[in-house]
mmCIF file of C-alpha atoms and ligand atoms in Angstrom:
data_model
loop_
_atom_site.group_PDB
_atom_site.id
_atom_site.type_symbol
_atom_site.label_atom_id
_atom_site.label_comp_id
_atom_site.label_asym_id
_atom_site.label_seq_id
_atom_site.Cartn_x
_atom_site.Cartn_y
_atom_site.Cartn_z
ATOM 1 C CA UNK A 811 8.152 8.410 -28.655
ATOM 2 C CA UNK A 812 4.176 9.264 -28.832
ATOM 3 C CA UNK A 813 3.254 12.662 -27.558
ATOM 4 C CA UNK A 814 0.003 13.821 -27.868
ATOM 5 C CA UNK A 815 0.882 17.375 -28.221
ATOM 6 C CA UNK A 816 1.952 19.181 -31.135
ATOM 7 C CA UNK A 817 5.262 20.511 -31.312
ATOM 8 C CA UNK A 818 4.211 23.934 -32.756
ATOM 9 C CA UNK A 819 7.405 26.989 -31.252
ATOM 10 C CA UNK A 820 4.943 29.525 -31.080
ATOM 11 C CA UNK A 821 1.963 31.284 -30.112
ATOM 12 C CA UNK A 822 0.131 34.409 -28.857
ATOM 13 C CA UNK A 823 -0.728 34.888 -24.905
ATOM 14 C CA UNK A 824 -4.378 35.362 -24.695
ATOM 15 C CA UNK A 825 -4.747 36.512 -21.455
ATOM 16 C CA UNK A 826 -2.374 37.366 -18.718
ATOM 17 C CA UNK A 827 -2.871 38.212 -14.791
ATOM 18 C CA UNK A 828 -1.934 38.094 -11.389
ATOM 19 C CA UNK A 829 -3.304 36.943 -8.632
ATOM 20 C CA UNK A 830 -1.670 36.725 -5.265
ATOM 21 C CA UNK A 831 1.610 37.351 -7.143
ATOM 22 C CA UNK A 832 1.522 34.304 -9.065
ATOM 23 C CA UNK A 833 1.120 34.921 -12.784
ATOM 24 C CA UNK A 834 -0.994 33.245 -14.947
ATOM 25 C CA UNK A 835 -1.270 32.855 -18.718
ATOM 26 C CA UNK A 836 -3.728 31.632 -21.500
ATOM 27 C CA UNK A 837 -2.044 30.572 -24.561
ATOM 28 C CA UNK A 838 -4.233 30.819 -27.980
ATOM 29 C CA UNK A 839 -2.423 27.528 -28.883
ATOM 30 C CA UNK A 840 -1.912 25.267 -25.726
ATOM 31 C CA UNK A 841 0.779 22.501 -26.842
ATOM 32 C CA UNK A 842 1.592 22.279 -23.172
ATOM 33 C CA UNK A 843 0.328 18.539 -21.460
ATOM 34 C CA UNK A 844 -1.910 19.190 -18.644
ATOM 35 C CA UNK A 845 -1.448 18.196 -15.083
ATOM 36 C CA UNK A 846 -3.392 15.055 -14.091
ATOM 37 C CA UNK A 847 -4.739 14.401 -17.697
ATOM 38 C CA UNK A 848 -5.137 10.706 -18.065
ATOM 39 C CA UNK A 849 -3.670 10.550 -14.688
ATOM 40 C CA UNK A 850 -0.507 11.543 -16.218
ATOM 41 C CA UNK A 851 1.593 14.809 -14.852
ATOM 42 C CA UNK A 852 2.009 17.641 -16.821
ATOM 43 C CA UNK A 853 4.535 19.444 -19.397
ATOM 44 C CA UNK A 854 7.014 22.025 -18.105
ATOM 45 C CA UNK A 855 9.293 24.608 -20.030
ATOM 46 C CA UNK A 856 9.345 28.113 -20.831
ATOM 47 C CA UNK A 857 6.973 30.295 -22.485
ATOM 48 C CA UNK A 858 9.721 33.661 -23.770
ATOM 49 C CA UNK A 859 12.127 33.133 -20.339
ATOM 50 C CA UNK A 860 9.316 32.344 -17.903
ATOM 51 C CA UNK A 861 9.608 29.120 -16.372
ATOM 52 C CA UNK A 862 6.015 26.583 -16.477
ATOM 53 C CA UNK A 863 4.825 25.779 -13.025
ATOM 54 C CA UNK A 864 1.703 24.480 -13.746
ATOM 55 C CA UNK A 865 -0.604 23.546 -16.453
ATOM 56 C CA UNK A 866 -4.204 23.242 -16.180
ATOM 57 C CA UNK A 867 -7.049 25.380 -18.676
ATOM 58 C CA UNK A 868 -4.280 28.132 -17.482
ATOM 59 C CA UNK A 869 -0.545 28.254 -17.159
ATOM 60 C CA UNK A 870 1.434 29.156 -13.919
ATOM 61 C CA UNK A 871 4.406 30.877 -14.716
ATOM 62 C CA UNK A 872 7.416 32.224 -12.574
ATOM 63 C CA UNK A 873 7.449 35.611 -14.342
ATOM 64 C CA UNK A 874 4.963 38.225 -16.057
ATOM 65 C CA UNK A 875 4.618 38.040 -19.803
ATOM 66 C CA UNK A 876 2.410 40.291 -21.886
ATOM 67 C CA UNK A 877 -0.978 39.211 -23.197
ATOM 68 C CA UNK A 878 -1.069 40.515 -26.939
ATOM 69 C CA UNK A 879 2.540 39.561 -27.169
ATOM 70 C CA UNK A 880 3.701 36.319 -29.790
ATOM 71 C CA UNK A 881 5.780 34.095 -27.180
ATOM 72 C CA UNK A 882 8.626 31.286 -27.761
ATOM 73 C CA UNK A 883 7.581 27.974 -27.031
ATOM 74 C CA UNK A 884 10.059 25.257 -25.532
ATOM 75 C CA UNK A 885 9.191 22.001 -23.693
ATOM 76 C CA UNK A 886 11.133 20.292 -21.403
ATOM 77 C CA UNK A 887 11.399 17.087 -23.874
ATOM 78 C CA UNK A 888 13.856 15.246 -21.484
ATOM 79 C CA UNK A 889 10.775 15.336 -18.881
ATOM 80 C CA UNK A 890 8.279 14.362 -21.793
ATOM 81 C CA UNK A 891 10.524 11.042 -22.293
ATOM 82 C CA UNK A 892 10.535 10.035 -18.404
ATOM 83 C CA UNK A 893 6.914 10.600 -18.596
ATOM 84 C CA UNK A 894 6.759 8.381 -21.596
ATOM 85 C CA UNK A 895 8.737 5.707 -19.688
ATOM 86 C CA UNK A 896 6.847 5.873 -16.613
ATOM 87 C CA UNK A 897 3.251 5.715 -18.884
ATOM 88 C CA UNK A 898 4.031 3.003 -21.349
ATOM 89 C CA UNK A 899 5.491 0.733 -17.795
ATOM 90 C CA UNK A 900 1.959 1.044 -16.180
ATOM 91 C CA UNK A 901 0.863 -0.254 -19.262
ATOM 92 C CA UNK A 902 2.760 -2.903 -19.280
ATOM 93 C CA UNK A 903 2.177 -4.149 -15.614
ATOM 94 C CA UNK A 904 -1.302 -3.393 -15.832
ATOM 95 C CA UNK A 905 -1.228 -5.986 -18.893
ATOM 96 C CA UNK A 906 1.171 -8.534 -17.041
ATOM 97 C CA UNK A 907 -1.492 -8.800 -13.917
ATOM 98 C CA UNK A 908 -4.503 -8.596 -15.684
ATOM 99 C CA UNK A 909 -2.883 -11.364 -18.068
ATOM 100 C CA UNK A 910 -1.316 -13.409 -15.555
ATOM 101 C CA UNK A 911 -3.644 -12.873 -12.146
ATOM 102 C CA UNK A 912 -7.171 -11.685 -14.187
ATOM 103 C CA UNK A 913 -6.563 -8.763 -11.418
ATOM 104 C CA UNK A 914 -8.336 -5.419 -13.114
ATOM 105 C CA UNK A 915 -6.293 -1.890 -13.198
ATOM 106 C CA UNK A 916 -8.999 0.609 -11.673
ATOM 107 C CA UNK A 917 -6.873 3.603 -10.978
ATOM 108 C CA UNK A 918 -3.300 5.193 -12.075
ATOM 109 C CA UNK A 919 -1.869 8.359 -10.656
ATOM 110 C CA UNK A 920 1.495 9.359 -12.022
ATOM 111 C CA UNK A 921 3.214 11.649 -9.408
ATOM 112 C CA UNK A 922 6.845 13.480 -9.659
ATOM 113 C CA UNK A 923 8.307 10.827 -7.788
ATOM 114 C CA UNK A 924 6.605 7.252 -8.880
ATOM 115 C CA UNK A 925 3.150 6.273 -9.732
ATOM 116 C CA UNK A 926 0.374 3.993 -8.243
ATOM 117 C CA UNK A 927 -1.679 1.731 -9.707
ATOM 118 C CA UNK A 928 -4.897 0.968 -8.366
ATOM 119 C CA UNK A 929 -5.712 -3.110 -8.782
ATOM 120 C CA UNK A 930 -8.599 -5.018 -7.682
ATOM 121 C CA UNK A 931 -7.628 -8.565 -7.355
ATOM 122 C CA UNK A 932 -4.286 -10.461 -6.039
ATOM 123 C CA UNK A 933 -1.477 -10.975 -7.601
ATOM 124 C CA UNK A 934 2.601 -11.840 -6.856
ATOM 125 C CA UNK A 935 4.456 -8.656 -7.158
ATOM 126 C CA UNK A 936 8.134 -10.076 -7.847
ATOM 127 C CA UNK A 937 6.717 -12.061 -10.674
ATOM 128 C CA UNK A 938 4.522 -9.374 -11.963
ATOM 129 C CA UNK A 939 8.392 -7.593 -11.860
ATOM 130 C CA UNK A 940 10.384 -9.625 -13.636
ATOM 131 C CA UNK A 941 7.215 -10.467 -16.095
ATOM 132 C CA UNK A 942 7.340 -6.745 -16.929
ATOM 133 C CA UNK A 943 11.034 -6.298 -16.955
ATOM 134 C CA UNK A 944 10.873 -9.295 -20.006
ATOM 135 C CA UNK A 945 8.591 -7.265 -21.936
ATOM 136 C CA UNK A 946 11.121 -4.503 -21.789
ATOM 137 C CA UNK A 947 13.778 -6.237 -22.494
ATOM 138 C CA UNK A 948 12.082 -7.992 -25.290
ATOM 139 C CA UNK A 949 12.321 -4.440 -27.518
ATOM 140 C CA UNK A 950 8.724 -4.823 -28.208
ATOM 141 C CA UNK A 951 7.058 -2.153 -30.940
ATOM 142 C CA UNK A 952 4.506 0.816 -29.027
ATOM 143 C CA UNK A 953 2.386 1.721 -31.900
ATOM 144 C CA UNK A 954 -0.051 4.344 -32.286
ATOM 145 C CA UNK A 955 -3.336 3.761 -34.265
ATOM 146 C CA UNK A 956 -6.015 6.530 -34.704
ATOM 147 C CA UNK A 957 -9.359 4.865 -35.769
ATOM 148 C CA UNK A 958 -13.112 6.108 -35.296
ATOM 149 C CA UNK A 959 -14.769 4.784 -32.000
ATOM 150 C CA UNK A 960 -16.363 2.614 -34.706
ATOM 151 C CA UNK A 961 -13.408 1.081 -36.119
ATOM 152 C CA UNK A 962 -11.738 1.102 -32.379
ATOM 153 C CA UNK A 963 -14.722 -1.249 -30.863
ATOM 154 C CA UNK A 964 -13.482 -4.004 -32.956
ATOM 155 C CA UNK A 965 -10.603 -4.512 -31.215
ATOM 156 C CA UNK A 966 -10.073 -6.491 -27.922
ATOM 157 C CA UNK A 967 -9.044 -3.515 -25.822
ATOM 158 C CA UNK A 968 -7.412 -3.796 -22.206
ATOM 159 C CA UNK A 969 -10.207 -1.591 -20.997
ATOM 160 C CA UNK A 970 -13.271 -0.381 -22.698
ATOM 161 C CA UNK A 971 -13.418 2.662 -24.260
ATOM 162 C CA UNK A 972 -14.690 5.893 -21.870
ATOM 163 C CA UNK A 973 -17.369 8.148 -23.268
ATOM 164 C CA UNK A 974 -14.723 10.886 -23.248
ATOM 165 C CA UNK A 975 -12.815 8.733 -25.910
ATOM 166 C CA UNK A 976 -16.326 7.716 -28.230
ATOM 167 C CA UNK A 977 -18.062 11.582 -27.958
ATOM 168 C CA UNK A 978 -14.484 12.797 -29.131
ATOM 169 C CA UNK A 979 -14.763 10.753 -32.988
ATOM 170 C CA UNK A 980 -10.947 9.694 -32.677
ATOM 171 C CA UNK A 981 -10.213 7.089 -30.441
ATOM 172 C CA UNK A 982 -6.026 6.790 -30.030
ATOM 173 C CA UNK A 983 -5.090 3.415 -29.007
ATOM 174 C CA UNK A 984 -1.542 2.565 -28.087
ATOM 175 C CA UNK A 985 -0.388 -1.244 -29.001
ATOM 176 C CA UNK A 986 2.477 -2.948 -27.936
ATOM 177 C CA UNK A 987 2.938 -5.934 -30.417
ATOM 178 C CA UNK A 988 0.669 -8.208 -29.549
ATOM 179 C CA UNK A 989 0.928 -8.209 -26.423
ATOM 180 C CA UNK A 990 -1.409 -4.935 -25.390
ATOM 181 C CA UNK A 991 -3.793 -2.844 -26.755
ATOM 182 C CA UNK A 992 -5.347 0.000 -25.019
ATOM 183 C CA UNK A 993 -7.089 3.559 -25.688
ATOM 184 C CA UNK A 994 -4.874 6.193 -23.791
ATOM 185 C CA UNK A 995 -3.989 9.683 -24.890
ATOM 186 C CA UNK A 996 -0.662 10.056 -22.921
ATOM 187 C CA UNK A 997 2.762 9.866 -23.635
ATOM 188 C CA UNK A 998 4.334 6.969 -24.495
ATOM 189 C CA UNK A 999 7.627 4.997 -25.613
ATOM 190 C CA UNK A 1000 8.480 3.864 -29.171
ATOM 191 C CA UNK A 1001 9.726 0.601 -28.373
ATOM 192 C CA UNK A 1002 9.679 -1.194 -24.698
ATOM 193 C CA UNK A 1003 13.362 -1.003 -23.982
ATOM 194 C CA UNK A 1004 13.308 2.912 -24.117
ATOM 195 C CA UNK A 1005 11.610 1.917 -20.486
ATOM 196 C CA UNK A 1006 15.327 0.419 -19.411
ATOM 197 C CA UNK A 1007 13.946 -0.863 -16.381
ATOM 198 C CA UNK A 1008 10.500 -1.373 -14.087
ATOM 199 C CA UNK A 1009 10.888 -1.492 -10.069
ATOM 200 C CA UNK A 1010 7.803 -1.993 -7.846
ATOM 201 C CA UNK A 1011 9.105 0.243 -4.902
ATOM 202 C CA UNK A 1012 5.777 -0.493 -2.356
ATOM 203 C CA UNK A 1013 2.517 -2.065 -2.452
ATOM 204 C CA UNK A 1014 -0.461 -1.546 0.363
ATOM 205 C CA UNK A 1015 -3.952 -2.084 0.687
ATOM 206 C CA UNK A 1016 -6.066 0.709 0.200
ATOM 207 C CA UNK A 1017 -10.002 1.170 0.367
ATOM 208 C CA UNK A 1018 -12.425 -0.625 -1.562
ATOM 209 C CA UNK A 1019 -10.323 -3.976 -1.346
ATOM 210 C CA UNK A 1020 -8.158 -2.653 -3.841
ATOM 211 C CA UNK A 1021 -4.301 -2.848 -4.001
ATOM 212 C CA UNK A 1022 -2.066 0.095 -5.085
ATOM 213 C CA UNK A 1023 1.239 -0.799 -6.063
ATOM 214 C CA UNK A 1024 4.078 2.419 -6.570
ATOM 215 C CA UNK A 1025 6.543 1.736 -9.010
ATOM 216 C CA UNK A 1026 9.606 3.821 -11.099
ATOM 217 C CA UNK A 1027 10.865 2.881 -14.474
ATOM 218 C CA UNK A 1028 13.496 4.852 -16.772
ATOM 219 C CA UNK A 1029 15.782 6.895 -15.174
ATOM 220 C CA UNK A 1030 13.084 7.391 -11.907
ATOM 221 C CA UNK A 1031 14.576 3.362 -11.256
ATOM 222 C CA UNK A 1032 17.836 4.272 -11.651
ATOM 223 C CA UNK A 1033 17.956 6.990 -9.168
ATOM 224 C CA UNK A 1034 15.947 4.920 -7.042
ATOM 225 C CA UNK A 1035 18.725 1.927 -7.084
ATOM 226 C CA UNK A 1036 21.462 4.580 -6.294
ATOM 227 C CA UNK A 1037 20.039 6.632 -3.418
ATOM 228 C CA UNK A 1038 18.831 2.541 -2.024
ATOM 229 C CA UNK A 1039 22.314 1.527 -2.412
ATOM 230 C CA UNK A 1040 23.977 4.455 -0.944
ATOM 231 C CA UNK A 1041 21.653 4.238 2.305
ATOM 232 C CA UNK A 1042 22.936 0.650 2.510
ATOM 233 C CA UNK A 1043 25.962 1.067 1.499
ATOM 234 C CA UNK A 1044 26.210 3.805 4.276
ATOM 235 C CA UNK A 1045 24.944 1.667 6.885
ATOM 236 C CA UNK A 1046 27.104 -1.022 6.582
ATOM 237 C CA UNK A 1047 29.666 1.058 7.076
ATOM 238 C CA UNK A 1048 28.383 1.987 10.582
ATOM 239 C CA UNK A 1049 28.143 -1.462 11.349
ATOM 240 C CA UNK A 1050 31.450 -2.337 9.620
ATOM 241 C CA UNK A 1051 29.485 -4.793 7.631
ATOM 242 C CA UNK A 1052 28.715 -6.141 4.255
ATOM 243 C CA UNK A 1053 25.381 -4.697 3.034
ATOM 244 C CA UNK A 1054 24.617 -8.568 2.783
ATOM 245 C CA UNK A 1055 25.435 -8.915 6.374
ATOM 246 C CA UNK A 1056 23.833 -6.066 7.131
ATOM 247 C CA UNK A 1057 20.154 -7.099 8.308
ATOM 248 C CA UNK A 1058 21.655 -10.039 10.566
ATOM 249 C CA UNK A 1059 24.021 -6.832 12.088
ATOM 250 C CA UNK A 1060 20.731 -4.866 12.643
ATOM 251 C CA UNK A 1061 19.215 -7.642 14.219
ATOM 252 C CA UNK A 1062 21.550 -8.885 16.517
ATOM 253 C CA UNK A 1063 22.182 -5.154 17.675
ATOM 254 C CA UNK A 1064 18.841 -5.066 18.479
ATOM 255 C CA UNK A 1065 18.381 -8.008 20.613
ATOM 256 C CA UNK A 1066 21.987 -6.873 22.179
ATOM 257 C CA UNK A 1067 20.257 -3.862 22.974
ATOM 258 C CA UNK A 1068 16.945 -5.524 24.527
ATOM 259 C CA UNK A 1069 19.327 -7.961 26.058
ATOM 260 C CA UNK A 1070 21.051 -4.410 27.727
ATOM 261 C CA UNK A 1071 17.819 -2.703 28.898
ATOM 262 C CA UNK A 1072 16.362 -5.958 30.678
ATOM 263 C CA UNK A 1073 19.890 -5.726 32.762
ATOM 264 C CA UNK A 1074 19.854 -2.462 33.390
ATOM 265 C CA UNK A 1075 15.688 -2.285 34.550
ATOM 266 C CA UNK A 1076 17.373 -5.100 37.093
ATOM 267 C CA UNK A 1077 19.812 -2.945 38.131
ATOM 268 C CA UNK A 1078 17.841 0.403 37.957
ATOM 269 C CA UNK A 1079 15.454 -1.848 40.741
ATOM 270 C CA UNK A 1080 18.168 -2.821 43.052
ATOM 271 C CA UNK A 1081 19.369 0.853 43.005
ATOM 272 C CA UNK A 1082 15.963 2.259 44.031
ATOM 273 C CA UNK A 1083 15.835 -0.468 46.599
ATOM 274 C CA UNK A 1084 19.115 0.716 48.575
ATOM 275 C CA UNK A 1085 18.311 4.580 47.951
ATOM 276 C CA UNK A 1086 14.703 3.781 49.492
ATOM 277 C CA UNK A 1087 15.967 2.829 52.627
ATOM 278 C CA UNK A 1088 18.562 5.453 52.669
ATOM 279 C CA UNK A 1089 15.706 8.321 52.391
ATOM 280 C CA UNK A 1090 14.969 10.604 55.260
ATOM 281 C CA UNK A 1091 11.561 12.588 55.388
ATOM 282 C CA UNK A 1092 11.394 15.653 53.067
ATOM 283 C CA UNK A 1093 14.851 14.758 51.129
ATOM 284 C CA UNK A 1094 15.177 16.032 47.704
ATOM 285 C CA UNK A 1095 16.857 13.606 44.919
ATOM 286 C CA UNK A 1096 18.105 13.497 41.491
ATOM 287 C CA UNK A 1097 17.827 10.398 39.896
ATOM 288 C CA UNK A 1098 17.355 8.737 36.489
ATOM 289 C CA UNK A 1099 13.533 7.907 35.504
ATOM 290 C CA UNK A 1100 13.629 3.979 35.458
ATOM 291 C CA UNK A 1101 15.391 4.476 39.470
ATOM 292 C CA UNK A 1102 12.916 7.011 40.408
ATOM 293 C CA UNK A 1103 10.432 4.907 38.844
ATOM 294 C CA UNK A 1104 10.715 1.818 40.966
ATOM 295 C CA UNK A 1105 11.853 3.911 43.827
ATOM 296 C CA UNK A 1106 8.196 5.700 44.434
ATOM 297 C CA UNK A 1107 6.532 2.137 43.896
ATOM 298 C CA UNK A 1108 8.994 1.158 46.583
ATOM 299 C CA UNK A 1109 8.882 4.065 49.341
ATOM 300 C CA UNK A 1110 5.348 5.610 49.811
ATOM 301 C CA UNK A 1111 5.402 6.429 53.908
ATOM 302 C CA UNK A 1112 7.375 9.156 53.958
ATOM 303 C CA UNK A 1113 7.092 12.730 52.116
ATOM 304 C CA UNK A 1114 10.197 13.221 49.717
ATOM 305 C CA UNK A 1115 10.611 14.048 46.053
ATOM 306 C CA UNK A 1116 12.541 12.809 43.210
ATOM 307 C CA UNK A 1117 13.789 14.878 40.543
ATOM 308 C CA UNK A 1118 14.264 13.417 37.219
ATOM 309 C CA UNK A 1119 17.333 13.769 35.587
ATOM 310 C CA UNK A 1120 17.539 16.447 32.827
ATOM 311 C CA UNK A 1121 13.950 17.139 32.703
ATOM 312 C CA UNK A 1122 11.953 19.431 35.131
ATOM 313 C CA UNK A 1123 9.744 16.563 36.087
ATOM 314 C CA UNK A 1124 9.500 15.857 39.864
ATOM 315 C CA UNK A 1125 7.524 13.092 41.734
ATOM 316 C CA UNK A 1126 6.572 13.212 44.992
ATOM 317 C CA UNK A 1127 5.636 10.932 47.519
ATOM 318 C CA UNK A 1128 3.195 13.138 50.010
ATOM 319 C CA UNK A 1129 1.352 10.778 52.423
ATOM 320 C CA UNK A 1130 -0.740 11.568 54.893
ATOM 321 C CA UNK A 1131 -1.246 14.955 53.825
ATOM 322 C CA UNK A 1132 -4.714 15.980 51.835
ATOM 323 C CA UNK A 1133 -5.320 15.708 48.401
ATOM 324 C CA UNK A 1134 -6.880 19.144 47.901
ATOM 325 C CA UNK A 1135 -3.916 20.701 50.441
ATOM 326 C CA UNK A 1136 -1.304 19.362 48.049
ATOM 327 C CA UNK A 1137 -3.394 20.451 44.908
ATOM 328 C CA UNK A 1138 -4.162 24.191 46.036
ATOM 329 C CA UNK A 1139 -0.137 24.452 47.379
ATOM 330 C CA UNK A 1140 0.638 23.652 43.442
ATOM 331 C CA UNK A 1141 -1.814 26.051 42.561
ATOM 332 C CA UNK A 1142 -0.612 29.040 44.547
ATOM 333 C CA UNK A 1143 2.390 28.150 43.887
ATOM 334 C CA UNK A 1144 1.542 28.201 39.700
ATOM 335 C CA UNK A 1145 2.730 24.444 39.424
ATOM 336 C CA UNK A 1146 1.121 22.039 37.030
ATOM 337 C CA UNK A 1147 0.681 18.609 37.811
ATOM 338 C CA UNK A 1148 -1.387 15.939 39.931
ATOM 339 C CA UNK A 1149 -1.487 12.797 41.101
ATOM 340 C CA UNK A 1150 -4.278 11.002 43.328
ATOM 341 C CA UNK A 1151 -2.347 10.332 46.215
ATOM 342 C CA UNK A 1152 0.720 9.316 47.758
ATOM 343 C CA UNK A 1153 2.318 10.237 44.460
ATOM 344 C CA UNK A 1154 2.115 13.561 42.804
ATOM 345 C CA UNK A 1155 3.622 14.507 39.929
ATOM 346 C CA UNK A 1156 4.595 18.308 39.045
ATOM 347 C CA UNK A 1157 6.490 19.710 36.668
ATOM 348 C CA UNK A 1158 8.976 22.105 38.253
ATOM 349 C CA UNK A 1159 12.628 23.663 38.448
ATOM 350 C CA UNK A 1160 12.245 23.721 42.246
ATOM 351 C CA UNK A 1161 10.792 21.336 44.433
ATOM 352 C CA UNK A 1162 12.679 22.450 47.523
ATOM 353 C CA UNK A 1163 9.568 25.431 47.391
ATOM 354 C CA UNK A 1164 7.192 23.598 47.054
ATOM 355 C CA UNK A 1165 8.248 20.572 49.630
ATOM 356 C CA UNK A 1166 8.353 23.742 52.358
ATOM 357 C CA UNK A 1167 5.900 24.724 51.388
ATOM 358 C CA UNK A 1168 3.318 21.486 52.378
ATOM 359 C CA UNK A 1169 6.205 21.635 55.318
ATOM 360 C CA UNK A 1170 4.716 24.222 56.583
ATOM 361 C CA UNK A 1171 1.250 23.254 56.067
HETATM 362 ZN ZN1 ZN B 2013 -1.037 5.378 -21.851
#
């Protein structure tokens, strides 16, 4: 493995405060990996037996410490290695497309879940897969070489060289055999099958015509595969299915169900059809939404109301009596709702008020 931190065990806190109790430390000797460097998420650990938040110029911690004081220094090195994996993988599919499709990497973020990769140019994503999954699998050497910008520029790098890199004297370029060579100053692998695996989870199109591709590697894949597989393992199982049959289960439960609601819209119609002949002036009914539905399309020359079931929504069918009568009655009455006429709707717990109401005039 290639970290670009040293491993010193100790230092002295510069500076220590609070602020909105969080606590914050400078270190005099910083060996912890800053957030977002190089696109790359930071170290974590413990400075004495606070825990590391954050890392940025400063270090959130989840405890005070005392600035003067000489501190222990541990890093979570388990974390360092999953960051390795997940760094030396975008490598290696930037290389695949840019080899294989001439498609350009233009952005990487590295979150704590997976990491994007901006591209800029098309490419086919299984292939890009299982052409990155052969470079891991083909144990190939990650070197690191520390040359001058000088030296560095005669090289055929991946990418050329930022000013960062050239104003700093010491370019570090990380090769993998022969087949990459880039300048990076994250963490990375010591040989490609330390990676154990590289899954493209998504891919979408995002602004600027680019592509951005998410993808795990290392153990980030491997919890990936199981919670995946226990989701579909777990949904077979409601379907009493194999997870192979599974999609033709979902499917044809779907179109059942579509199949279901067309017969019952038929039947909700018929319904309100016999109830709207059965309706005498200023009645009050219950009734599920698709049968009130039809039923105030049907019935419009007589005033009644229809309550929908389990809700505190009530149409009404109010003809021949004003607009602005029907309004103001909901408005003494502190009833919201409207309609333009025969059919109002209002939402209340009882319309047998507010029928007697326009009853009365
Ligand atoms: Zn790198």
């Amino acid at each position: 493995m290639y970290f670009t931190r040293s491993e010193i065990k100790s230092t002295k806190i510069k500076r220590y405060f609070q602020k909105d109790g969080r606590h914050f430390v400078e270190l005099e000797e910083n060996p912890f990996y800053e957030d977002g460097a190089g696109g790359q998420i930071g170290d974590r650990g413990f400075i004495d037996s606070a825990r590391v938040l954050y890392v940025s110029d400063l270090i959130e911690v989840d405890g005070p410490l005392n600035a003067g004081s000489t501190v222990e220094i541990k890093i979570d090195s388990e974390r360092r290695k999953e960051i390795a994996r997940q760094h030396t993988a975008q490598h290696i599919i930037s290389a695949v497309i840019e080899k294989h499709y001439g498609a350009k990497t233009v952005g990487f973020h590295m979150g704590e879940e997976d990491t994007t990769i901006d591209l800029d140019g098309t490419f086919n994503i299984e292939e890009t897969e299982n052409f990155s999954n052969d470079i891991v699998l083909s144990n190939l050497k990650v070197e690191e070489i520390i040359l001058t910008p000088e030296e560095a520029s005669k090289y055929e790098l991946r990418k050329d060289l930022s000013e960062k890199a050239i104003k700093s004297g010491n370019v570090r370029l990380i090769k993998i055999e022969d087949f990459d060579l880039n300048a990076c100053g994250g963490f990375h692998v010591g040989s490609t099958s330390e990676i154990g695996i590289i899954k493209i989870t998504h891919s979408e199109r995002v602004k600027g015509g680019l592509t951005r591709i998410w993808f795990v590697a290392g153990k980030r894949a491997l919890k990936d595969y199981q919670m995946k597989s226990q989701v579909l393992y777990e949904s077979a199982k409601i379907f009493d299915a194999s997870w192979m049959d599974l999609k033709a289960r979902i499917q044809k439960s779907l179109d059942d169900l579509k199949e279901k609601n067309a017969t019952l819209k038929k039947m909700a119609e018929k319904l309100a059809n016999y109830i709207s002949k059965e309706i005498h002036p200023f009645e009050i009914l219950e009734l599920d939404e698709s049968v009130a539905s039809f039923l105030t399309r049907i019935r419009q020359d007589i005033p009644y109301a229809v309550k929908i079931s389990g809700t505190n929504n009530v149409s009404f069918s109010l003809p021949n009596y004003d607009r602005s009568k029907v309004m103001d009655t909901a408005k003494i009455l502190g009833i919201k709702g409207g309609g333009n006429g025969p059919i109002y709707r209002f939402a209340t717990e009882n319309p047998a008020i507010f029928m007697e109401k326009i009853r009365e005039g």
